[in-house]
Amino acid sequence: MAENPTLDIRPDDVVVTAGDIEIGRYVFAPDAPAVESPKPYWHPLRALDGGLVTGYRPWDHRWHKGLQMTWTHVSGDNFWGGPSFVQGEGYVWLDNVGRIRHDGFSEVVASGPDVGMSEQLTWIAASGQEWLSETRTHRFPILDRERGYWVLDFATTLRNIRGADLHLGSPTTAGRPAAGYTGLFLRMPRAWTGGEVIAAGDRTAGDLMGRAADWVGFTGQHDDVDGGATVLAFAGTSSAAPAIRWFVRSEPIPVLAPSPSFDQEIVLRDGEELALTHRHVFLDRVWRAAELAELAEELHP
């Protein structure tokens, strides 16, 4: 049965509920060490049966926090958190970690058919200079309890306010092969390590790394409740020239991101904007390839 979730704006976060299940919490005032690049994030995200689909501050990467919009390499600064990849040196801890500040909500629809929120944010470099202004929206257009899934639509517009060009890249554009992670990044629970990656043409995680695909599915088994779940992520759109390519790993850690600058930098001139849109679908059981492909066709934005 189709229905709508509800939003509750609190001092530091937004709670999204479907009936008696908290399906999402958006933390917009994070309490995180500077080296983790404090920024808003979604965690926990849950399927409609309560099964957890996000991981938070895992020991291997403390800066991985659920689902978050971020960027690894921005004109020498790191809005990702942790060390930065440097050609010839590997990963190095540098004094270059920026942060993303939530400035306020410009629109909130707490209930009804158009549930969602829009917010304003500022990307602040390690120097303290403001480099990017951002308008970000989160919408919840579909919640289908009978079929067991809900949909999160994410859109962002980034505007260069630095006063000089910004180069948006990744570890791969900095010289590390197959490490183009950046953009809207999802860290899944450790229990999902080794989960199945599904895409058209029976492609695996290894086949998809650095490749373009309309959508990718990722399945995993829960630790906390019986059964498993599936995340269906669509590549979405970018206003920049580089194609969106997937960064996906099932092992040694379960991660998924449609990367806007996997292996090619985006140069954003002063005053220019970059617009991105993405869709994630959270399903309360493990879906097989054929049925997931049908759903992907049905829900393609």
mmCIF file with all atom_site columns, N, CA, C and O in Angstrom, residues 1-3 47-49 141-151 228-230 232 234 279 281-288 290-300:
data_model
loop_
_atom_site.group_PDB
_atom_site.id
_atom_site.type_symbol
_atom_site.label_atom_id
_atom_site.label_alt_id
_atom_site.label_comp_id
_atom_site.label_asym_id
_atom_site.label_entity_id
_atom_site.label_seq_id
_atom_site.pdbx_PDB_ins_code
_atom_site.Cartn_x
_atom_site.Cartn_y
_atom_site.Cartn_z
_atom_site.occupancy
_atom_site.B_iso_or_equiv
_atom_site.pdbx_formal_charge
_atom_site.auth_seq_id
_atom_site.auth_comp_id
_atom_site.auth_asym_id
_atom_site.auth_atom_id
_atom_site.pdbx_PDB_model_num
ATOM 1   N N  . MET A 1 1   ? 0.837  -1.192  0.000   1.00 0.00 ? 1   MET A N  1
ATOM 2   C CA . MET A 1 1   ? 0.000  0.000   0.000   1.00 0.00 ? 1   MET A CA 1
ATOM 3   C C  . MET A 1 1   ? 0.877  1.249   0.000   1.00 0.00 ? 1   MET A C  1
ATOM 4   O O  . MET A 1 1   ? 1.813  1.369   0.800   1.00 0.00 ? 1   MET A O  1
ATOM 5   N N  . ALA A 1 2   ? 0.607  2.157   -0.906  1.00 0.00 ? 2   ALA A N  1
ATOM 6   C CA . ALA A 1 2   ? 1.373  3.399   -0.987  1.00 0.00 ? 2   ALA A CA 1
ATOM 7   C C  . ALA A 1 2   ? 0.961  4.342   0.139   1.00 0.00 ? 2   ALA A C  1
ATOM 8   O O  . ALA A 1 2   ? -0.219 4.458   0.482   1.00 0.00 ? 2   ALA A O  1
ATOM 9   N N  . GLU A 1 3   ? 1.938  5.013   0.730   1.00 0.00 ? 3   GLU A N  1
ATOM 10  C CA . GLU A 1 3   ? 1.673  6.001   1.764   1.00 0.00 ? 3   GLU A CA 1
ATOM 11  C C  . GLU A 1 3   ? 2.822  7.002   1.762   1.00 0.00 ? 3   GLU A C  1
ATOM 12  O O  . GLU A 1 3   ? 3.703  6.950   0.906   1.00 0.00 ? 3   GLU A O  1
ATOM 13  N N  . ALA A 1 47  ? 15.296 -0.285  6.177   1.00 0.00 ? 47  ALA A N  1
ATOM 14  C CA . ALA A 1 47  ? 14.204 -0.792  5.354   1.00 0.00 ? 47  ALA A CA 1
ATOM 15  C C  . ALA A 1 47  ? 12.922 -0.733  6.169   1.00 0.00 ? 47  ALA A C  1
ATOM 16  O O  . ALA A 1 47  ? 12.931 -0.469  7.377   1.00 0.00 ? 47  ALA A O  1
ATOM 17  N N  . LEU A 1 48  ? 11.797 -0.985  5.517   1.00 0.00 ? 48  LEU A N  1
ATOM 18  C CA . LEU A 1 48  ? 10.504 -0.841  6.183   1.00 0.00 ? 48  LEU A CA 1
ATOM 19  C C  . LEU A 1 48  ? 10.285 -1.865  7.297   1.00 0.00 ? 48  LEU A C  1
ATOM 20  O O  . LEU A 1 48  ? 9.411  -1.671  8.150   1.00 0.00 ? 48  LEU A O  1
ATOM 21  N N  . ASP A 1 49  ? 11.069 -2.946  7.323   1.00 0.00 ? 49  ASP A N  1
ATOM 22  C CA . ASP A 1 49  ? 10.962 -3.908  8.415   1.00 0.00 ? 49  ASP A CA 1
ATOM 23  C C  . ASP A 1 49  ? 11.908 -3.582  9.564   1.00 0.00 ? 49  ASP A C  1
ATOM 24  O O  . ASP A 1 49  ? 12.016 -4.336  10.523  1.00 0.00 ? 49  ASP A O  1
ATOM 25  N N  . PRO A 1 141 ? 9.364  10.357  -2.603  1.00 0.00 ? 141 PRO A N  1
ATOM 26  C CA . PRO A 1 141 ? 8.195  10.312  -3.490  1.00 0.00 ? 141 PRO A CA 1
ATOM 27  C C  . PRO A 1 141 ? 7.388  9.023   -3.426  1.00 0.00 ? 141 PRO A C  1
ATOM 28  O O  . PRO A 1 141 ? 6.216  9.026   -3.821  1.00 0.00 ? 141 PRO A O  1
ATOM 29  N N  . ILE A 1 142 ? 8.010  7.918   -2.961  1.00 0.00 ? 142 ILE A N  1
ATOM 30  C CA . ILE A 1 142 ? 7.300  6.630   -2.968  1.00 0.00 ? 142 ILE A CA 1
ATOM 31  C C  . ILE A 1 142 ? 7.606  5.877   -1.682  1.00 0.00 ? 142 ILE A C  1
ATOM 32  O O  . ILE A 1 142 ? 8.775  5.721   -1.304  1.00 0.00 ? 142 ILE A O  1
ATOM 33  N N  . LEU A 1 143 ? 6.561  5.402   -1.032  1.00 0.00 ? 143 LEU A N  1
ATOM 34  C CA . LEU A 1 143 ? 6.673  4.472   0.087   1.00 0.00 ? 143 LEU A CA 1
ATOM 35  C C  . LEU A 1 143 ? 5.610  3.413   -0.141  1.00 0.00 ? 143 LEU A C  1
ATOM 36  O O  . LEU A 1 143 ? 4.418  3.680   0.021   1.00 0.00 ? 143 LEU A O  1
ATOM 37  N N  . ASP A 1 144 ? 6.026  2.240   -0.547  1.00 0.00 ? 144 ASP A N  1
ATOM 38  C CA . ASP A 1 144 ? 5.102  1.164   -0.906  1.00 0.00 ? 144 ASP A CA 1
ATOM 39  C C  . ASP A 1 144 ? 5.252  0.035   0.113   1.00 0.00 ? 144 ASP A C  1
ATOM 40  O O  . ASP A 1 144 ? 6.153  -0.805  0.003   1.00 0.00 ? 144 ASP A O  1
ATOM 41  N N  . ARG A 1 145 ? 4.385  0.027   1.103   1.00 0.00 ? 145 ARG A N  1
ATOM 42  C CA . ARG A 1 145 ? 4.498  -0.968  2.173   1.00 0.00 ? 145 ARG A CA 1
ATOM 43  C C  . ARG A 1 145 ? 4.199  -2.376  1.677   1.00 0.00 ? 145 ARG A C  1
ATOM 44  O O  . ARG A 1 145 ? 4.822  -3.353  2.107   1.00 0.00 ? 145 ARG A O  1
ATOM 45  N N  . GLU A 1 146 ? 3.240  -2.500  0.759   1.00 0.00 ? 146 GLU A N  1
ATOM 46  C CA . GLU A 1 146 ? 2.871  -3.831  0.256   1.00 0.00 ? 146 GLU A CA 1
ATOM 47  C C  . GLU A 1 146 ? 4.047  -4.484  -0.465  1.00 0.00 ? 146 GLU A C  1
ATOM 48  O O  . GLU A 1 146 ? 4.311  -5.676  -0.282  1.00 0.00 ? 146 GLU A O  1
ATOM 49  N N  . ARG A 1 147 ? 4.782  -3.725  -1.260  1.00 0.00 ? 147 ARG A N  1
ATOM 50  C CA . ARG A 1 147 ? 5.918  -4.278  -1.993  1.00 0.00 ? 147 ARG A CA 1
ATOM 51  C C  . ARG A 1 147 ? 7.221  -4.148  -1.217  1.00 0.00 ? 147 ARG A C  1
ATOM 52  O O  . ARG A 1 147 ? 8.246  -4.684  -1.615  1.00 0.00 ? 147 ARG A O  1
ATOM 53  N N  . GLY A 1 148 ? 7.185  -3.386  -0.133  1.00 0.00 ? 148 GLY A N  1
ATOM 54  C CA . GLY A 1 148 ? 8.301  -3.394  0.795   1.00 0.00 ? 148 GLY A CA 1
ATOM 55  C C  . GLY A 1 148 ? 9.467  -2.495  0.448   1.00 0.00 ? 148 GLY A C  1
ATOM 56  O O  . GLY A 1 148 ? 10.620 -2.890  0.642   1.00 0.00 ? 148 GLY A O  1
ATOM 57  N N  . TYR A 1 149 ? 9.186  -1.277  -0.029  1.00 0.00 ? 149 TYR A N  1
ATOM 58  C CA . TYR A 1 149 ? 10.302 -0.383  -0.312  1.00 0.00 ? 149 TYR A CA 1
ATOM 59  C C  . TYR A 1 149 ? 9.894  1.074   -0.158  1.00 0.00 ? 149 TYR A C  1
ATOM 60  O O  . TYR A 1 149 ? 8.723  1.425   -0.160  1.00 0.00 ? 149 TYR A O  1
ATOM 61  N N  . TRP A 1 150 ? 10.925 1.920   -0.016  1.00 0.00 ? 150 TRP A N  1
ATOM 62  C CA . TRP A 1 150 ? 10.722 3.366   -0.032  1.00 0.00 ? 150 TRP A CA 1
ATOM 63  C C  . TRP A 1 150 ? 11.849 4.007   -0.826  1.00 0.00 ? 150 TRP A C  1
ATOM 64  O O  . TRP A 1 150 ? 12.903 3.414   -1.034  1.00 0.00 ? 150 TRP A O  1
ATOM 65  N N  . VAL A 1 151 ? 11.598 5.241   -1.294  1.00 0.00 ? 151 VAL A N  1
ATOM 66  C CA . VAL A 1 151 ? 12.494 5.909   -2.238  1.00 0.00 ? 151 VAL A CA 1
ATOM 67  C C  . VAL A 1 151 ? 12.974 7.239   -1.654  1.00 0.00 ? 151 VAL A C  1
ATOM 68  O O  . VAL A 1 151 ? 12.182 8.014   -1.110  1.00 0.00 ? 151 VAL A O  1
ATOM 69  N N  . GLY A 1 228 ? 17.241 -10.134 5.115   1.00 0.00 ? 228 GLY A N  1
ATOM 70  C CA . GLY A 1 228 ? 18.173 -9.195  4.506   1.00 0.00 ? 228 GLY A CA 1
ATOM 71  C C  . GLY A 1 228 ? 17.429 -8.089  3.806   1.00 0.00 ? 228 GLY A C  1
ATOM 72  O O  . GLY A 1 228 ? 16.210 -7.932  3.943   1.00 0.00 ? 228 GLY A O  1
ATOM 73  N N  . ALA A 1 229 ? 18.163 -7.297  3.033   1.00 0.00 ? 229 ALA A N  1
ATOM 74  C CA . ALA A 1 229 ? 17.582 -6.163  2.334   1.00 0.00 ? 229 ALA A CA 1
ATOM 75  C C  . ALA A 1 229 ? 18.368 -5.908  1.064   1.00 0.00 ? 229 ALA A C  1
ATOM 76  O O  . ALA A 1 229 ? 19.410 -6.527  0.807   1.00 0.00 ? 229 ALA A O  1
ATOM 77  N N  . THR A 1 230 ? 17.857 -4.966  0.285   1.00 0.00 ? 230 THR A N  1
ATOM 78  C CA . THR A 1 230 ? 18.487 -4.583  -0.979  1.00 0.00 ? 230 THR A CA 1
ATOM 79  C C  . THR A 1 230 ? 18.489 -3.072  -1.094  1.00 0.00 ? 230 THR A C  1
ATOM 80  O O  . THR A 1 230 ? 17.498 -2.425  -0.734  1.00 0.00 ? 230 THR A O  1
ATOM 81  N N  . LEU A 1 232 ? 18.863 -0.321  -4.088  1.00 0.00 ? 232 LEU A N  1
ATOM 82  C CA . LEU A 1 232 ? 18.897 -0.069  -5.522  1.00 0.00 ? 232 LEU A CA 1
ATOM 83  C C  . LEU A 1 232 ? 19.260 1.395   -5.714  1.00 0.00 ? 232 LEU A C  1
ATOM 84  O O  . LEU A 1 232 ? 18.536 2.283   -5.259  1.00 0.00 ? 232 LEU A O  1
ATOM 85  N N  . PHE A 1 234 ? 20.397 4.480   -8.437  1.00 0.00 ? 234 PHE A N  1
ATOM 86  C CA . PHE A 1 234 ? 20.458 4.926   -9.822  1.00 0.00 ? 234 PHE A CA 1
ATOM 87  C C  . PHE A 1 234 ? 21.612 5.908   -9.994  1.00 0.00 ? 234 PHE A C  1
ATOM 88  O O  . PHE A 1 234 ? 21.888 6.717   -9.100  1.00 0.00 ? 234 PHE A O  1
ATOM 89  N N  . ARG A 1 279 ? 18.901 8.819   -7.136  1.00 0.00 ? 279 ARG A N  1
ATOM 90  C CA . ARG A 1 279 ? 17.773 8.147   -6.489  1.00 0.00 ? 279 ARG A CA 1
ATOM 91  C C  . ARG A 1 279 ? 18.268 6.860   -5.836  1.00 0.00 ? 279 ARG A C  1
ATOM 92  O O  . ARG A 1 279 ? 19.002 6.083   -6.455  1.00 0.00 ? 279 ARG A O  1
ATOM 93  N N  . VAL A 1 281 ? 16.694 3.449   -3.605  1.00 0.00 ? 281 VAL A N  1
ATOM 94  C CA . VAL A 1 281 ? 15.511 2.698   -3.208  1.00 0.00 ? 281 VAL A CA 1
ATOM 95  C C  . VAL A 1 281 ? 15.951 1.674   -2.169  1.00 0.00 ? 281 VAL A C  1
ATOM 96  O O  . VAL A 1 281 ? 16.914 0.927   -2.385  1.00 0.00 ? 281 VAL A O  1
ATOM 97  N N  . PHE A 1 282 ? 15.246 1.623   -1.047  1.00 0.00 ? 282 PHE A N  1
ATOM 98  C CA . PHE A 1 282 ? 15.581 0.718   0.050   1.00 0.00 ? 282 PHE A CA 1
ATOM 99  C C  . PHE A 1 282 ? 14.478 -0.321  0.174   1.00 0.00 ? 282 PHE A C  1
ATOM 100 O O  . PHE A 1 282 ? 13.314 0.018   0.438   1.00 0.00 ? 282 PHE A O  1
ATOM 101 N N  . LEU A 1 283 ? 14.846 -1.597  -0.004  1.00 0.00 ? 283 LEU A N  1
ATOM 102 C CA . LEU A 1 283 ? 13.890 -2.692  -0.101  1.00 0.00 ? 283 LEU A CA 1
ATOM 103 C C  . LEU A 1 283 ? 14.065 -3.646  1.080   1.00 0.00 ? 283 LEU A C  1
ATOM 104 O O  . LEU A 1 283 ? 15.195 -3.954  1.477   1.00 0.00 ? 283 LEU A O  1
ATOM 105 N N  . ASP A 1 284 ? 12.942 -4.140  1.629   1.00 0.00 ? 284 ASP A N  1
ATOM 106 C CA . ASP A 1 284 ? 13.016 -4.865  2.891   1.00 0.00 ? 284 ASP A CA 1
ATOM 107 C C  . ASP A 1 284 ? 13.227 -6.371  2.763   1.00 0.00 ? 284 ASP A C  1
ATOM 108 O O  . ASP A 1 284 ? 12.947 -7.123  3.689   1.00 0.00 ? 284 ASP A O  1
ATOM 109 N N  . ARG A 1 285 ? 13.723 -6.817  1.612   1.00 0.00 ? 285 ARG A N  1
ATOM 110 C CA . ARG A 1 285 ? 14.145 -8.206  1.458   1.00 0.00 ? 285 ARG A CA 1
ATOM 111 C C  . ARG A 1 285 ? 15.215 -8.278  0.383   1.00 0.00 ? 285 ARG A C  1
ATOM 112 O O  . ARG A 1 285 ? 15.494 -7.275  -0.297  1.00 0.00 ? 285 ARG A O  1
ATOM 113 N N  . VAL A 1 286 ? 15.809 -9.434  0.242   1.00 0.00 ? 286 VAL A N  1
ATOM 114 C CA . VAL A 1 286 ? 16.798 -9.638  -0.814  1.00 0.00 ? 286 VAL A CA 1
ATOM 115 C C  . VAL A 1 286 ? 16.069 -9.878  -2.132  1.00 0.00 ? 286 VAL A C  1
ATOM 116 O O  . VAL A 1 286 ? 15.302 -10.839 -2.260  1.00 0.00 ? 286 VAL A O  1
ATOM 117 N N  . TRP A 1 287 ? 16.288 -8.997  -3.093  1.00 0.00 ? 287 TRP A N  1
ATOM 118 C CA . TRP A 1 287 ? 15.680 -9.118  -4.414  1.00 0.00 ? 287 TRP A CA 1
ATOM 119 C C  . TRP A 1 287 ? 16.679 -9.780  -5.368  1.00 0.00 ? 287 TRP A C  1
ATOM 120 O O  . TRP A 1 287 ? 17.880 -9.506  -5.314  1.00 0.00 ? 287 TRP A O  1
ATOM 121 N N  . ARG A 1 288 ? 16.179 -10.618 -6.223  1.00 0.00 ? 288 ARG A N  1
ATOM 122 C CA . ARG A 1 288 ? 17.015 -11.295 -7.214  1.00 0.00 ? 288 ARG A CA 1
ATOM 123 C C  . ARG A 1 288 ? 17.135 -10.441 -8.472  1.00 0.00 ? 288 ARG A C  1
ATOM 124 O O  . ARG A 1 288 ? 16.390 -9.499  -8.696  1.00 0.00 ? 288 ARG A O  1
ATOM 125 N N  . ALA A 1 290 ? 16.538 -10.656 -11.753 1.00 0.00 ? 290 ALA A N  1
ATOM 126 C CA . ALA A 1 290 ? 15.482 -10.443 -12.745 1.00 0.00 ? 290 ALA A CA 1
ATOM 127 C C  . ALA A 1 290 ? 14.404 -9.498  -12.215 1.00 0.00 ? 290 ALA A C  1
ATOM 128 O O  . ALA A 1 290 ? 13.969 -8.570  -12.914 1.00 0.00 ? 290 ALA A O  1
ATOM 129 N N  . GLU A 1 291 ? 13.950 -9.717  -10.978 1.00 0.00 ? 291 GLU A N  1
ATOM 130 C CA . GLU A 1 291 ? 12.897 -8.857  -10.440 1.00 0.00 ? 291 GLU A CA 1
ATOM 131 C C  . GLU A 1 291 ? 13.427 -7.462  -10.137 1.00 0.00 ? 291 GLU A C  1
ATOM 132 O O  . GLU A 1 291 ? 12.704 -6.466  -10.263 1.00 0.00 ? 291 GLU A O  1
ATOM 133 N N  . LEU A 1 292 ? 14.701 -7.359  -9.766  1.00 0.00 ? 292 LEU A N  1
ATOM 134 C CA . LEU A 1 292 ? 15.271 -6.043  -9.497  1.00 0.00 ? 292 LEU A CA 1
ATOM 135 C C  . LEU A 1 292 ? 15.390 -5.250  -10.792 1.00 0.00 ? 292 LEU A C  1
ATOM 136 O O  . LEU A 1 292 ? 15.166 -4.026  -10.799 1.00 0.00 ? 292 LEU A O  1
ATOM 137 N N  . ALA A 1 293 ? 15.728 -5.928  -11.888 1.00 0.00 ? 293 ALA A N  1
ATOM 138 C CA . ALA A 1 293 ? 15.814 -5.242  -13.172 1.00 0.00 ? 293 ALA A CA 1
ATOM 139 C C  . ALA A 1 293 ? 14.443 -4.695  -13.579 1.00 0.00 ? 293 ALA A C  1
ATOM 140 O O  . ALA A 1 293 ? 14.345 -3.581  -14.123 1.00 0.00 ? 293 ALA A O  1
ATOM 141 N N  . GLU A 1 294 ? 13.383 -5.450  -13.314 1.00 0.00 ? 294 GLU A N  1
ATOM 142 C CA . GLU A 1 294 ? 12.028 -4.957  -13.622 1.00 0.00 ? 294 GLU A CA 1
ATOM 143 C C  . GLU A 1 294 ? 11.677 -3.749  -12.777 1.00 0.00 ? 294 GLU A C  1
ATOM 144 O O  . GLU A 1 294 ? 11.101 -2.767  -13.285 1.00 0.00 ? 294 GLU A O  1
ATOM 145 N N  . LEU A 1 295 ? 12.026 -3.789  -11.495 1.00 0.00 ? 295 LEU A N  1
ATOM 146 C CA . LEU A 1 295 ? 11.739 -2.651  -10.622 1.00 0.00 ? 295 LEU A CA 1
ATOM 147 C C  . LEU A 1 295 ? 12.557 -1.438  -11.045 1.00 0.00 ? 295 LEU A C  1
ATOM 148 O O  . LEU A 1 295 ? 12.049 -0.304  -11.016 1.00 0.00 ? 295 LEU A O  1
ATOM 149 N N  . ALA A 1 296 ? 13.805 -1.656  -11.424 1.00 0.00 ? 296 ALA A N  1
ATOM 150 C CA . ALA A 1 296 ? 14.654 -0.550  -11.865 1.00 0.00 ? 296 ALA A CA 1
ATOM 151 C C  . ALA A 1 296 ? 14.066 0.145   -13.090 1.00 0.00 ? 296 ALA A C  1
ATOM 152 O O  . ALA A 1 296 ? 14.085 1.373   -13.197 1.00 0.00 ? 296 ALA A O  1
ATOM 153 N N  . GLU A 1 297 ? 13.515 -0.640  -13.985 1.00 0.00 ? 297 GLU A N  1
ATOM 154 C CA . GLU A 1 297 ? 12.869 -0.057  -15.165 1.00 0.00 ? 297 GLU A CA 1
ATOM 155 C C  . GLU A 1 297 ? 11.637 0.749   -14.753 1.00 0.00 ? 297 GLU A C  1
ATOM 156 O O  . GLU A 1 297 ? 11.380 1.842   -15.268 1.00 0.00 ? 297 GLU A O  1
ATOM 157 N N  . GLU A 1 298 ? 10.896 0.231   -13.810 1.00 0.00 ? 298 GLU A N  1
ATOM 158 C CA . GLU A 1 298 ? 9.680  0.891   -13.343 1.00 0.00 ? 298 GLU A CA 1
ATOM 159 C C  . GLU A 1 298 ? 9.988  2.220   -12.612 1.00 0.00 ? 298 GLU A C  1
ATOM 160 O O  . GLU A 1 298 ? 9.290  3.214   -12.795 1.00 0.00 ? 298 GLU A O  1
ATOM 161 N N  . LEU A 1 299 ? 11.026 2.221   -11.794 1.00 0.00 ? 299 LEU A N  1
ATOM 162 C CA . LEU A 1 299 ? 11.317 3.372   -10.936 1.00 0.00 ? 299 LEU A CA 1
ATOM 163 C C  . LEU A 1 299 ? 12.377 4.303   -11.476 1.00 0.00 ? 299 LEU A C  1
ATOM 164 O O  . LEU A 1 299 ? 12.733 5.284   -10.818 1.00 0.00 ? 299 LEU A O  1
ATOM 165 N N  . HIS A 1 300 ? 12.874 4.025   -12.677 1.00 0.00 ? 300 HIS A N  1
ATOM 166 C CA . HIS A 1 300 ? 13.927 4.865   -13.238 1.00 0.00 ? 300 HIS A CA 1
ATOM 167 C C  . HIS A 1 300 ? 13.451 6.322   -13.287 1.00 0.00 ? 300 HIS A C  1
ATOM 168 O O  . HIS A 1 300 ? 12.400 6.611   -13.861 1.00 0.00 ? 300 HIS A O  1
#
